[in-house]
Amino acid sequence: MSFSSFGLSEPILRAIEESGYTKPTPIQLKAIPAVLSGKDVMAAAQTGTGKTAGFTLPLLQHLAGGPKVKGNHIRALVLMPTRELAVQVEQSVATYGKHLSLKSGVVYGGVKINPQMMKLRGGVDLLVATPGRLLDLSSRNAVKFSQLETLVLDEADRMLDMGFIDDIRKILALLPKKRQNLLFSATFSDDIRKLTDGLLKSPLQIEVNPRNSAAKSVKQWVYEVDKSKKSALLSHLVRNNSWEQVLVFTRTKKGADQLVQHLKSDNLSAVAIHGDKSQGVRTRVLSAFKANKVRILVATDIAARGLDINELPHVINFDLPKVPEDYIHRIGRTGRAGSQGEGISLVSADEVKLLSAIETLIRQTLVREVETGFIPTHNVPLTRQMKVRPKKPKKPKQRR
Ligand code: AMP
């Protein structure tokens, strides 16, 4: 089935073709007709499945056929949990809508509000926003909702995890009653279901991956390793396998910074991305990583959520996440849109309980590898690898 069979207009089909997409992904096959029908939609889909185009393409089609937007008004609102995600979604909107004469914009906190107020003055057809900044703009009368036709809540589970429920409820109270609601979430917890019950009217339900299952295209395994040896093992794995683009997750910001220091002292280029970094730094770091100028990106869960990095080959869990669902989000960064990927977890003795919670969630027992043997295809012993590094005088331990 091709994109042309959805009845999308020529300018949208042209933009899709220019993006290099030849056929719709499974979520797009279901979401595009559902959103075009005008009904409410509730979709279980992880990042990396192509869900952004799944709601953006039909939304653009709908907006292109409607009335002109008035000053300070918006016609469609996409709520996102983080600045990075909001920027990425707006970039997709701009890409797919480049042959249409619609106005799109993005607003998020942590930066000056005035340029955003200026942008809204002329009206915006599709606005992507984080909840706090949107409320701020609304309280200044910079954004008005009486023309609003569609609301999209993307990454709804993460919004609730991040404590946005009150902001979301405040925003819902400002919107016209008659509107189309689209809700996307990787997981459907009881809290999400509570939210959807009050929000969605007889929604069309879409599910592409079985609930709570990790992406099938990702090869996953675990190294059982002493906590103190995790950094050395990571350096070894990156070097020995010649990995050029590696996303590493740590649980804390401090942990991310410490790991970056270790990797740098080991002559591996690495940078951290987390909530303490300014927006400018985060944007620069992400572009450098995407352009292969930085080999290792070390991220915390919140900072990394939804990073749009195509076909990222390796994701490493330096620490296991406290929330098992985050494991699924983390490995969702690899094996995207059908490409093969590897998700590797470095698990120390104190993380065994977390590992078993993850395995219960994904209904899968992950293959264990031991630190000394690594994986059969990469059997250069760690000890040999470490000996050739002159800058590592500490711990010349024998591991066999
Ligand atoms: P998303 O799940 O929306 O974050 O999308 C994941 C990635 O898949 C993005 O980099 C998109 O550019 C890409 N993508 C979306 N739709 C398609 C498609 N039909 N064919 C190939 N790649 C796609």
GROMACS .gro file of C-alpha atoms and ligand atoms in nm, residues 3 16 19-25 27-28 46-54 88 92 96 306-310 333 336-337, ligand 1:
model
   54
    3PHE     CA    1   0.083   0.689   0.062
   16ILE     CA    2   0.660   1.260   0.160
   19SER     CA    3   1.154   1.273   0.256
   20GLY     CA    4   1.243   0.944   0.088
   21TYR     CA    5   0.957   0.740   0.234
   22THR     CA    6   0.833   0.481  -0.009
   23LYS     CA    7   0.567   0.307   0.197
   24PRO     CA    8   0.374   0.378   0.516
   25THR     CA    9   0.488   0.214   0.839
   27ILE     CA   10   0.125   0.273   1.259
   28GLN     CA   11   0.083   0.509   0.963
   46GLN     CA   12   0.652   0.374   2.056
   47THR     CA   13   0.883   0.641   1.928
   48GLY     CA   14   1.060   0.513   1.619
   49THR     CA   15   0.751   0.361   1.461
   50GLY     CA   16   0.681   0.663   1.243
   51LYS     CA   17   0.394   0.784   1.460
   52THR     CA   18   0.478   1.153   1.414
   53ALA     CA   19   0.400   1.134   1.043
   54GLY     CA   20   0.105   0.912   1.139
   88GLN     CA   21   1.152   1.753   1.650
   92SER     CA   22   0.847   1.712   1.094
   96TYR     CA   23   0.574   1.747   0.554
  306GLY     CA   24   1.213   1.076   2.182
  307LEU     CA   25   1.542   1.195   2.038
  308ASP     CA   26   1.498   1.151   1.667
  309ILE     CA   27   1.815   0.982   1.558
  310ASN     CA   28   1.771   0.760   1.260
  333ARG     CA   29   1.617   0.457   2.005
  336ARG     CA   30   1.399   0.219   1.422
  337ALA     CA   31   1.166   0.208   1.123
  401AMP     P1   32   0.884   0.871   1.487
  401AMP     O1   33   0.835   0.741   1.544
  401AMP     O2   34   0.771   0.956   1.443
  401AMP     O3   35   0.976   0.940   1.582
  401AMP     O4   36   0.967   0.838   1.353
  401AMP     C1   37   1.083   0.763   1.354
  401AMP     C2   38   1.166   0.784   1.229
  401AMP     O5   39   1.111   0.713   1.119
  401AMP     C3   40   1.180   0.930   1.186
  401AMP     O6   41   1.316   0.957   1.168
  401AMP     C4   42   1.110   0.937   1.052
  401AMP     O7   43   1.178   1.025   0.966
  401AMP     C5   44   1.115   0.795   1.001
  401AMP     N1   45   0.996   0.760   0.921
  401AMP     C6   46   0.868   0.799   0.943
  401AMP     N2   47   0.785   0.748   0.851
  401AMP     C7   48   0.861   0.672   0.768
  401AMP     C8   49   0.832   0.592   0.653
  401AMP     N3   50   0.709   0.579   0.606
  401AMP     N4   51   0.936   0.530   0.592
  401AMP     C9   52   1.060   0.542   0.641
  401AMP     N5   53   1.095   0.615   0.750
  401AMP    C10   54   0.996   0.680   0.813
   0.00000   0.00000   0.00000
